[in-house]
Coordinates of N, CA, C and O in Angstrom, one line a residue:
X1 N -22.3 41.0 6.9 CA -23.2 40.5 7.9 C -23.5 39.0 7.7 O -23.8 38.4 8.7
X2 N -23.5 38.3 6.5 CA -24.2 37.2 6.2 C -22.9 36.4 6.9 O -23.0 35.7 7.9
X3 N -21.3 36.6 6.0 CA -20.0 35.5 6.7 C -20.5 35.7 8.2 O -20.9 34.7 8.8
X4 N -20.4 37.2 8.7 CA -20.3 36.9 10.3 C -21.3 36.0 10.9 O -21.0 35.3 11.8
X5 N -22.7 36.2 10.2 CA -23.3 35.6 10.7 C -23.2 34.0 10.8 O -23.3 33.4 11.8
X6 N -23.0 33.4 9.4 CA -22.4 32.2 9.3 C -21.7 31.3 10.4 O -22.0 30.2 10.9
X7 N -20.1 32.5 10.7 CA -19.5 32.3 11.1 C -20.0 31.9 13.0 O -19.3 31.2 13.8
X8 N -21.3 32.7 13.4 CA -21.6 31.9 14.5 C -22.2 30.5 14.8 O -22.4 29.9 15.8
X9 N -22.5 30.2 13.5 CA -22.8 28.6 13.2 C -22.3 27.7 13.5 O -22.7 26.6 13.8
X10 N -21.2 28.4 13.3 CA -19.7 27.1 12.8 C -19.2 26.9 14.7 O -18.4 26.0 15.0
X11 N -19.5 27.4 15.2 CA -19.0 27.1 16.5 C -19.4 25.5 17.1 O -20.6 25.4 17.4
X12 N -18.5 24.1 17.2 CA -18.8 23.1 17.3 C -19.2 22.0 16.2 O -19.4 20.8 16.4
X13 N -19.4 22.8 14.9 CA -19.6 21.6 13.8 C -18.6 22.4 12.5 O -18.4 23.6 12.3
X14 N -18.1 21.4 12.0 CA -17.3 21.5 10.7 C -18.1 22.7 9.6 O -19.3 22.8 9.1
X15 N -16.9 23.5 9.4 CA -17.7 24.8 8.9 C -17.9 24.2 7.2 O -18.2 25.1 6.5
X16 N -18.0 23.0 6.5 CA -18.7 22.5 5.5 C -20.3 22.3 5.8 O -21.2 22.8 5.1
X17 N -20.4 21.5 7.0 CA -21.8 21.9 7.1 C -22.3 23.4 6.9 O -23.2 23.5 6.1
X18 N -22.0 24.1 7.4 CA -22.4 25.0 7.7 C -22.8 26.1 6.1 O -23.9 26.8 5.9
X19 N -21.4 25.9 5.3 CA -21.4 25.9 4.1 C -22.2 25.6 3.5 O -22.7 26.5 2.9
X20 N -22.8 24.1 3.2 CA -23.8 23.6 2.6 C -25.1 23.9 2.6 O -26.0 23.8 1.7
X21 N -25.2 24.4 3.9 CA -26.4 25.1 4.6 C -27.1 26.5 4.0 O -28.2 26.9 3.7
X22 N -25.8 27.1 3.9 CA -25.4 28.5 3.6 C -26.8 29.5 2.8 O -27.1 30.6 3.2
X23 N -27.7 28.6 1.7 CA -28.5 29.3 1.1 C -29.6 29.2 1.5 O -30.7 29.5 1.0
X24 N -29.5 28.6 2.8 CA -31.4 27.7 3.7 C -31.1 28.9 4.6 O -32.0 29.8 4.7
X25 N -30.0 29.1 5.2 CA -30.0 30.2 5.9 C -30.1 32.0 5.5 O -30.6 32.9 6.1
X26 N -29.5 32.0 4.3 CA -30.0 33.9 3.4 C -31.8 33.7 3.6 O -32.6 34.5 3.9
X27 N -32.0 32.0 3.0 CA -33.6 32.3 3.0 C -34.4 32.7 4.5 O -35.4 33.3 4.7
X28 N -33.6 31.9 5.4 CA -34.5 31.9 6.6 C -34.5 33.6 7.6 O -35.3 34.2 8.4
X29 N -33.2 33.8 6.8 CA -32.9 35.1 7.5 C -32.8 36.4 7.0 O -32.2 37.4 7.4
X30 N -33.7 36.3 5.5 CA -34.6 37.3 5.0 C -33.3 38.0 4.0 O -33.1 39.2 4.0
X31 N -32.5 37.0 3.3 CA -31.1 37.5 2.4 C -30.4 38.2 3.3 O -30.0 39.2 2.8
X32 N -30.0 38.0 4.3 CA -29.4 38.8 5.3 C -29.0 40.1 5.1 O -27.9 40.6 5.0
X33 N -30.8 40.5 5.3 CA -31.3 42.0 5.0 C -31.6 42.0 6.8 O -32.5 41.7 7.5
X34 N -29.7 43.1 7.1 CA -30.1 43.0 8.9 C -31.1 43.9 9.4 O -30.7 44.3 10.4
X35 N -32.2 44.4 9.1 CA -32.9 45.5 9.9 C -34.4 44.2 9.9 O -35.2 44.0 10.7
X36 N -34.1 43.6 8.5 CA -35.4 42.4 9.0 C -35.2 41.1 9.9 O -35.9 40.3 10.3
X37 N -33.5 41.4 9.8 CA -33.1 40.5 10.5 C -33.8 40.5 12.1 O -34.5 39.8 12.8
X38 N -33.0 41.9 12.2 CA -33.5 42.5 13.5 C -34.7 42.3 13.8 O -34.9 41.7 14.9
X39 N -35.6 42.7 13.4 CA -37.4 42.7 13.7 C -37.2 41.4 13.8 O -37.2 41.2 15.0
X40 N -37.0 40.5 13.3 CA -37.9 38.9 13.8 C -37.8 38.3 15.3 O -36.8 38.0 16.0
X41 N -38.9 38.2 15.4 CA -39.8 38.1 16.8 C -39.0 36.3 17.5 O -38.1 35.9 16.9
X42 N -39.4 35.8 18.3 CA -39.5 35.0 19.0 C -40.4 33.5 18.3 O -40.0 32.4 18.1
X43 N -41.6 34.0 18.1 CA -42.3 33.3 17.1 C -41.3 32.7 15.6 O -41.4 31.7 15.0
X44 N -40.7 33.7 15.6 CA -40.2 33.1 14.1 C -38.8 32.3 14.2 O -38.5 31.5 13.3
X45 N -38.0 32.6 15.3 CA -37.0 31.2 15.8 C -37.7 30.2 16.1 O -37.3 29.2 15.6
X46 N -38.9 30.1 16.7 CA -39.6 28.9 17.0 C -39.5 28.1 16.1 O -39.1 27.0 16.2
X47 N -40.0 28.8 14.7 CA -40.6 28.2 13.6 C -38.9 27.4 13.2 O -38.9 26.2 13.0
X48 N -37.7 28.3 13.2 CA -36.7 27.9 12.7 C -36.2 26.5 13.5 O -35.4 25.7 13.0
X49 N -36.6 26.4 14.2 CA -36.2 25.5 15.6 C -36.7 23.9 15.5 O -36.0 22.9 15.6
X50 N -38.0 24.3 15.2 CA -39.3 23.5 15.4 C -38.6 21.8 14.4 O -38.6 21.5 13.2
X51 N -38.3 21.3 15.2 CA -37.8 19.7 14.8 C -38.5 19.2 13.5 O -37.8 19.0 12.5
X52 N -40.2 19.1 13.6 CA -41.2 18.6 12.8 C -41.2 19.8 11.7 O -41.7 19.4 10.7
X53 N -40.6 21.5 11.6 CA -41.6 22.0 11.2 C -40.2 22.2 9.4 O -39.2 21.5 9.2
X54 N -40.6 23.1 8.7 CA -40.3 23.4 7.6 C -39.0 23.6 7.0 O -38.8 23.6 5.8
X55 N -37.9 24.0 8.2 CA -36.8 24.3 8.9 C -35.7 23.1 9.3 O -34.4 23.3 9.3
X56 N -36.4 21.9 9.6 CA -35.8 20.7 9.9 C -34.5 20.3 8.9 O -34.7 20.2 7.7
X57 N -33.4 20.2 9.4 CA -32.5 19.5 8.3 C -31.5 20.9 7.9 O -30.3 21.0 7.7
X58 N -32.3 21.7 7.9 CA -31.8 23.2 6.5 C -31.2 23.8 7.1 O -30.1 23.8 6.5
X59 N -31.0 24.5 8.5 CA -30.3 24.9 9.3 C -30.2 24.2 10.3 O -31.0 23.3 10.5
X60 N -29.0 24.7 11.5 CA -28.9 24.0 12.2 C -29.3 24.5 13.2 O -28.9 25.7 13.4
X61 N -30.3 23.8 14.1 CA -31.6 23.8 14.7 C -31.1 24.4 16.4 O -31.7 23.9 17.4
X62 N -30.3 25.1 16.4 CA -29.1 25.2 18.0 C -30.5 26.6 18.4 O -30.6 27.5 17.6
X63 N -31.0 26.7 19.1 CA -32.1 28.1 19.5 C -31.2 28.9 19.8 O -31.5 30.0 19.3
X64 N -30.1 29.0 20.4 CA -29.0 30.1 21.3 C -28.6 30.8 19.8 O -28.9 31.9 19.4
X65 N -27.6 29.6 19.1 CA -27.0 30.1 18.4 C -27.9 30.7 17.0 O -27.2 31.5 16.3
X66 N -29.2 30.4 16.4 CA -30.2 30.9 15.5 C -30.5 32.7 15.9 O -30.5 33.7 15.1
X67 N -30.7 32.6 17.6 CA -31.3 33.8 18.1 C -29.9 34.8 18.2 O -29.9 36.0 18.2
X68 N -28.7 33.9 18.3 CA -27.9 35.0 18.4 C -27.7 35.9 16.3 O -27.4 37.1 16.1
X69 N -27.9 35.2 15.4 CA -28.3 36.1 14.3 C -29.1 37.2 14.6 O -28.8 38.2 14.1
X70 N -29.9 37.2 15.2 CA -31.1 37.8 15.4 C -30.5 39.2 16.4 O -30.5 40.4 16.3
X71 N -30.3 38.4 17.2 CA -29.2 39.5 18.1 C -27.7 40.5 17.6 O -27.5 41.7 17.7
X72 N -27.3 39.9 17.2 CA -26.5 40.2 16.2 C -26.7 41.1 15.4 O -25.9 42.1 15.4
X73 N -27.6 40.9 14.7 CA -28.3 41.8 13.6 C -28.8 43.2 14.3 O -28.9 44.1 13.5
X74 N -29.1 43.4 15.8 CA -29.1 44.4 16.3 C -28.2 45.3 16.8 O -28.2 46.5 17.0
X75 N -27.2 44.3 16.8 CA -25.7 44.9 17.4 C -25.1 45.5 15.9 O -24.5 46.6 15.9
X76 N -25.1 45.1 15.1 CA -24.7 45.6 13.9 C -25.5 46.6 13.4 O -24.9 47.0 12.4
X77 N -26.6 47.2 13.6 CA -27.3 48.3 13.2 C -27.3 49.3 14.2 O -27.5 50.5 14.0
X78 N -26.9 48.7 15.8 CA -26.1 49.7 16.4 C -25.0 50.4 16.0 O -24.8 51.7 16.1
X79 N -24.3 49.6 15.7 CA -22.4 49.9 14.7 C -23.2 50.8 13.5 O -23.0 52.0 13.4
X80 N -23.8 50.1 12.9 CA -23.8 51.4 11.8 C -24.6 52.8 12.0 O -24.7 53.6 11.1
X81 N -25.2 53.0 13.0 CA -25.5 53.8 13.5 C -24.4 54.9 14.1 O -24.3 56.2 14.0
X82 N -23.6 53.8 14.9 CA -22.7 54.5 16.0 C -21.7 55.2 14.8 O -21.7 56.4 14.6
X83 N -21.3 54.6 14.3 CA -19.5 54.7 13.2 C -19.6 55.2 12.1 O -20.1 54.6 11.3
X84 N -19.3 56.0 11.9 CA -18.9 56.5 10.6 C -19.0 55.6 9.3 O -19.8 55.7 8.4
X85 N -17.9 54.6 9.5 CA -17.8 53.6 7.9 C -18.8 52.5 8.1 O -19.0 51.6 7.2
X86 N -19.8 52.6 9.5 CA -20.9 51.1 8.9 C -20.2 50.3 9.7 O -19.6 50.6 10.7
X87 N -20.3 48.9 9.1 CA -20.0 47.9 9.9 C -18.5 47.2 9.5 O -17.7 46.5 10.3
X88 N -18.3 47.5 8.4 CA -17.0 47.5 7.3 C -16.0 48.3 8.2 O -15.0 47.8 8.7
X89 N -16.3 49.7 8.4 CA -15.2 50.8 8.9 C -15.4 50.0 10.1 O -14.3 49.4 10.2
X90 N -16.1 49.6 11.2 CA -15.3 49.3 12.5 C -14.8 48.3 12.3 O -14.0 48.2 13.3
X91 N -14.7 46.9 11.3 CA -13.9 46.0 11.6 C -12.7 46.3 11.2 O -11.8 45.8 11.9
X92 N -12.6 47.2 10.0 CA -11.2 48.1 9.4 C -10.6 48.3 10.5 O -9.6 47.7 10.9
X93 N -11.4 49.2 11.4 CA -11.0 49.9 12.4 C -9.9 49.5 13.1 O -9.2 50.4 13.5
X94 N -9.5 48.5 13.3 CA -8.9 47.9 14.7 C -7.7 47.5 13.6 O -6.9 47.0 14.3
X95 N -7.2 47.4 11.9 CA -6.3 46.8 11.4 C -5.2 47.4 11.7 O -4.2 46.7 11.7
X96 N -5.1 48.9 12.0 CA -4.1 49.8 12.0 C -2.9 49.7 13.7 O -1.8 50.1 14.0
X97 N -4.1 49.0 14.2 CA -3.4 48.8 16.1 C -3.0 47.0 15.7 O -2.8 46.5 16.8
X98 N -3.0 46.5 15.0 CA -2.7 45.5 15.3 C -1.5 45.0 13.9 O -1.6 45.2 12.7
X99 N -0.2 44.3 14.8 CA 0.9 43.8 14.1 C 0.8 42.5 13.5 O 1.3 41.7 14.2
X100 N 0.2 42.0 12.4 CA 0.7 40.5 12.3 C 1.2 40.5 10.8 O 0.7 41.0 9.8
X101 N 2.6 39.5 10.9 CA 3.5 39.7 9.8 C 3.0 38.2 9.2 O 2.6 37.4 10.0
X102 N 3.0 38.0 8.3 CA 2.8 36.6 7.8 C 3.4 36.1 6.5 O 3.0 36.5 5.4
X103 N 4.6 35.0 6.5 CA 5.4 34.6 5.7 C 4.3 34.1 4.4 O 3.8 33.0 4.5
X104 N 4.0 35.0 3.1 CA 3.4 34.7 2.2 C 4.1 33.2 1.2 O 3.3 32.5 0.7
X105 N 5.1 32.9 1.1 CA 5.9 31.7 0.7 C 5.3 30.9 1.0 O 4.7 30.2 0.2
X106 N 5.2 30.6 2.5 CA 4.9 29.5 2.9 C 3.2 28.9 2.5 O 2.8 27.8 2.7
X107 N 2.6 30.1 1.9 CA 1.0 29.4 1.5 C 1.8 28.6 0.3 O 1.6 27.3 0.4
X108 N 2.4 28.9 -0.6 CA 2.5 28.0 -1.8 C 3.0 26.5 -1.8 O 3.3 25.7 -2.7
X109 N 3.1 26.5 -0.1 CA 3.9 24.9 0.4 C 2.8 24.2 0.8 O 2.8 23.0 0.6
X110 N 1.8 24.7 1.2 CA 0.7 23.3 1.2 C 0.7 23.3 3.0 O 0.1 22.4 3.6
X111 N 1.3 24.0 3.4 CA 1.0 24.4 4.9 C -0.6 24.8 5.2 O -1.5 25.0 4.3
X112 N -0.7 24.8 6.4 CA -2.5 24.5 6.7 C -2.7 26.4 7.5 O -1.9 26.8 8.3
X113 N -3.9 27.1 7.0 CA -3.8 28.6 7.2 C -3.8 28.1 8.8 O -2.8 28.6 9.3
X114 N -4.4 27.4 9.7 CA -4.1 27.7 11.3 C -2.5 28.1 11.8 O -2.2 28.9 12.7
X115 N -1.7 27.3 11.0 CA -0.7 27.3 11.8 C 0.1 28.3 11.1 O 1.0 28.8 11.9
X116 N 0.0 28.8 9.6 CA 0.4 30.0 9.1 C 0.0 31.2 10.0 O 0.9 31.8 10.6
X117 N -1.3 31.8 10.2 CA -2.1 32.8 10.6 C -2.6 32.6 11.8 O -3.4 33.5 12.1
X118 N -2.5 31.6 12.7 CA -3.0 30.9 13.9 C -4.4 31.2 14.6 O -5.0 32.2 14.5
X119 N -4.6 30.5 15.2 CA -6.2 30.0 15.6 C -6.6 31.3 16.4 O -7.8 31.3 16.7
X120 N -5.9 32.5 16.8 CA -6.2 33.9 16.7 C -5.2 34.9 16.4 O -4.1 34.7 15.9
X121 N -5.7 36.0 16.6 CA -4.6 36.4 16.0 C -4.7 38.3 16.8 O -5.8 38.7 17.4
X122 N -3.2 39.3 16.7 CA -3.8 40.5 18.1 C -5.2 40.6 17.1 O -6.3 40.7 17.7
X123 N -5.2 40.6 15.8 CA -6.7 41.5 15.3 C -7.9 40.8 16.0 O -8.6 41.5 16.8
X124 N -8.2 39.2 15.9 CA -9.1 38.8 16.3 C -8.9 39.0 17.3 O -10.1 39.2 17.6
X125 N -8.1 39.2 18.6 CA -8.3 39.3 19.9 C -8.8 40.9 19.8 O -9.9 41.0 20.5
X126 N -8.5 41.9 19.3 CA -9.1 42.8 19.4 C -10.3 42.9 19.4 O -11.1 43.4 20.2
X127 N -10.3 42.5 18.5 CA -12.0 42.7 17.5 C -13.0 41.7 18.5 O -14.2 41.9 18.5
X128 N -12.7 41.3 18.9 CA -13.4 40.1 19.8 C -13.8 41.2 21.4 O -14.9 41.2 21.9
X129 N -12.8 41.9 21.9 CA -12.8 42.4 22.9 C -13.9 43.8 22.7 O -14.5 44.3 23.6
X130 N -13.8 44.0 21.7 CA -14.7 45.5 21.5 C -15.8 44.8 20.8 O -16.5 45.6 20.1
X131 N -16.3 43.3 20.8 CA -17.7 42.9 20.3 C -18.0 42.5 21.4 O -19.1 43.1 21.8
X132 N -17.6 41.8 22.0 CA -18.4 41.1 23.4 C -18.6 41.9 24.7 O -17.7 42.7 25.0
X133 N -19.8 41.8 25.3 CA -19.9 42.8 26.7 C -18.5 42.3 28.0 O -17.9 41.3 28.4
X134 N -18.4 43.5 28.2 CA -16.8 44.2 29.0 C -17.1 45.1 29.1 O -18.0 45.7 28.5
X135 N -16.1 45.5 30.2 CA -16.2 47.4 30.7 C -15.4 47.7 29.6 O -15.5 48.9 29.6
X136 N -14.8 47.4 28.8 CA -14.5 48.3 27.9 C -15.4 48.3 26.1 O -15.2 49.0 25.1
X137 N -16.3 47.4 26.3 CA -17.1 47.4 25.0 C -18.3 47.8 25.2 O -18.7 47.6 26.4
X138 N -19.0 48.3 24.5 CA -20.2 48.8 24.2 C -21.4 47.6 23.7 O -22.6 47.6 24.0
X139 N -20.8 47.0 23.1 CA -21.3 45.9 22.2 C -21.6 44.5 23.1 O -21.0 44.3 24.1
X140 N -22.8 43.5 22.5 CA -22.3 42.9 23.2 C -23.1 41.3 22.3 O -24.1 40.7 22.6
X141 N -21.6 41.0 21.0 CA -22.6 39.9 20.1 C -22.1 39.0 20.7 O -21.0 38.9 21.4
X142 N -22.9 38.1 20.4 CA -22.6 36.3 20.8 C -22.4 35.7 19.5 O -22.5 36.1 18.4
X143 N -22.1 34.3 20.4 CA -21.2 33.6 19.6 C -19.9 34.0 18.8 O -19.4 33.2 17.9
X144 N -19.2 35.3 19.2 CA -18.1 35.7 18.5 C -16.6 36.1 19.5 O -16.2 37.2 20.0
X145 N -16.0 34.8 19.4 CA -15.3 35.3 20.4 C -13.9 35.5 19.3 O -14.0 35.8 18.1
X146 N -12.8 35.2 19.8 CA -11.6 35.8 19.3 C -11.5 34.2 17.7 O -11.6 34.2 16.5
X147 N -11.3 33.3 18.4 CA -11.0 31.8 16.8 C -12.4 32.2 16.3 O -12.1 33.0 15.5
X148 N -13.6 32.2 16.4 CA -14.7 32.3 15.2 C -14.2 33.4 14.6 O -14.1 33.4 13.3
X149 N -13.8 34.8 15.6 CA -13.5 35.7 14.7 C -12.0 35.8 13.7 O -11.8 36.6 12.9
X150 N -11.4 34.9 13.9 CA -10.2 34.9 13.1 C -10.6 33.6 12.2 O -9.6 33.1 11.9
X151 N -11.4 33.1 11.9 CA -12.4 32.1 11.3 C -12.5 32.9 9.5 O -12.1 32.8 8.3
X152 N -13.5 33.8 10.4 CA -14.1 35.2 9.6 C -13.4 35.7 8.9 O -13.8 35.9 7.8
X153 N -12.0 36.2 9.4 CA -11.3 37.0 8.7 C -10.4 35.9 7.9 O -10.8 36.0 6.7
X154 N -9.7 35.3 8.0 CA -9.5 34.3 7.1 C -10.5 34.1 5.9 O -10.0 34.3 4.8
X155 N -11.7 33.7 5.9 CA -12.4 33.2 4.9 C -12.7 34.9 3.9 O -13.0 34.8 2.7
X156 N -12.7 36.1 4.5 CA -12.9 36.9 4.0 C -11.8 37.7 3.4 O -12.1 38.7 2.8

């Protein structure tokens, strides 16, 4: 929960920032303990938001993209509600329908992971299609489209 969450950060700034960030965020977002994630109110993005207030500097101050953790964090306690394996077994879920072969040689050349594993891939297109609202998803998180999600699975 904490990468994915991360990973909606990184949408438009260099995922180093985001990185550096990384432990202002476990704090702000309660060790990304998601059921408290879930409960936080309106009042308390404010506070995360708030230019002047405590928060300034430590994360990055986007209201959409803060509240979509928050959101998030509900969509994922739907999942582990819904699924059998949690939130782990549905992203498993989708490895078995999808083909991607990837020449391992070529990491030891100094080639760049986009253009080995490419900026999506069928998994992230999958996985993207059964998170976002569609007639065929149930789900419906933000900030995670198919490249953040193949973002994710790279770093993980």
């Amino acid at each position: 929960f904490a990468q994915l969450s991360l990973a909606t950060q990184q949408c438009g700034v260099s995922w180093r920032i985001v990185w550096d960030k990384r432990h202002f965020y476990a704090e702000a977002f309660h060790d990304w303990d998601m059921h408290r994630v879930a409960a936080m109110t309106q009042t308390d993005l404010a506070r995360l938001v708030d230019k002047s207030g405590p928060w300034a500097g430590k994360v990055i101050q986007n209201a959409a993209k803060l509240s979509a953790i928050v959101h998030n964090a509900r969509e994922c306690l739907r999942i582990e509600e819904e699924h059998a394996g949690g939130l782990c077994g549905f992203l498993w879920s989708f490895v078995d329908n999808c083909e991607e072969t990837v020449n391992t040689s070529s990491l030891c050349h100094g080639d760049n992971y986009s253009r080995i594993f490419g900026v999506t891939s069928s998994y992230s297109d999958a996985l993207a299609k059964a998170m976002r609202k569609s007639a065929t998803s149930k789900y419906n998180f933000k900030f995670l489209g198919s490249i953040t999600l193949q973002a994710f699975l790279l770093q993980n």
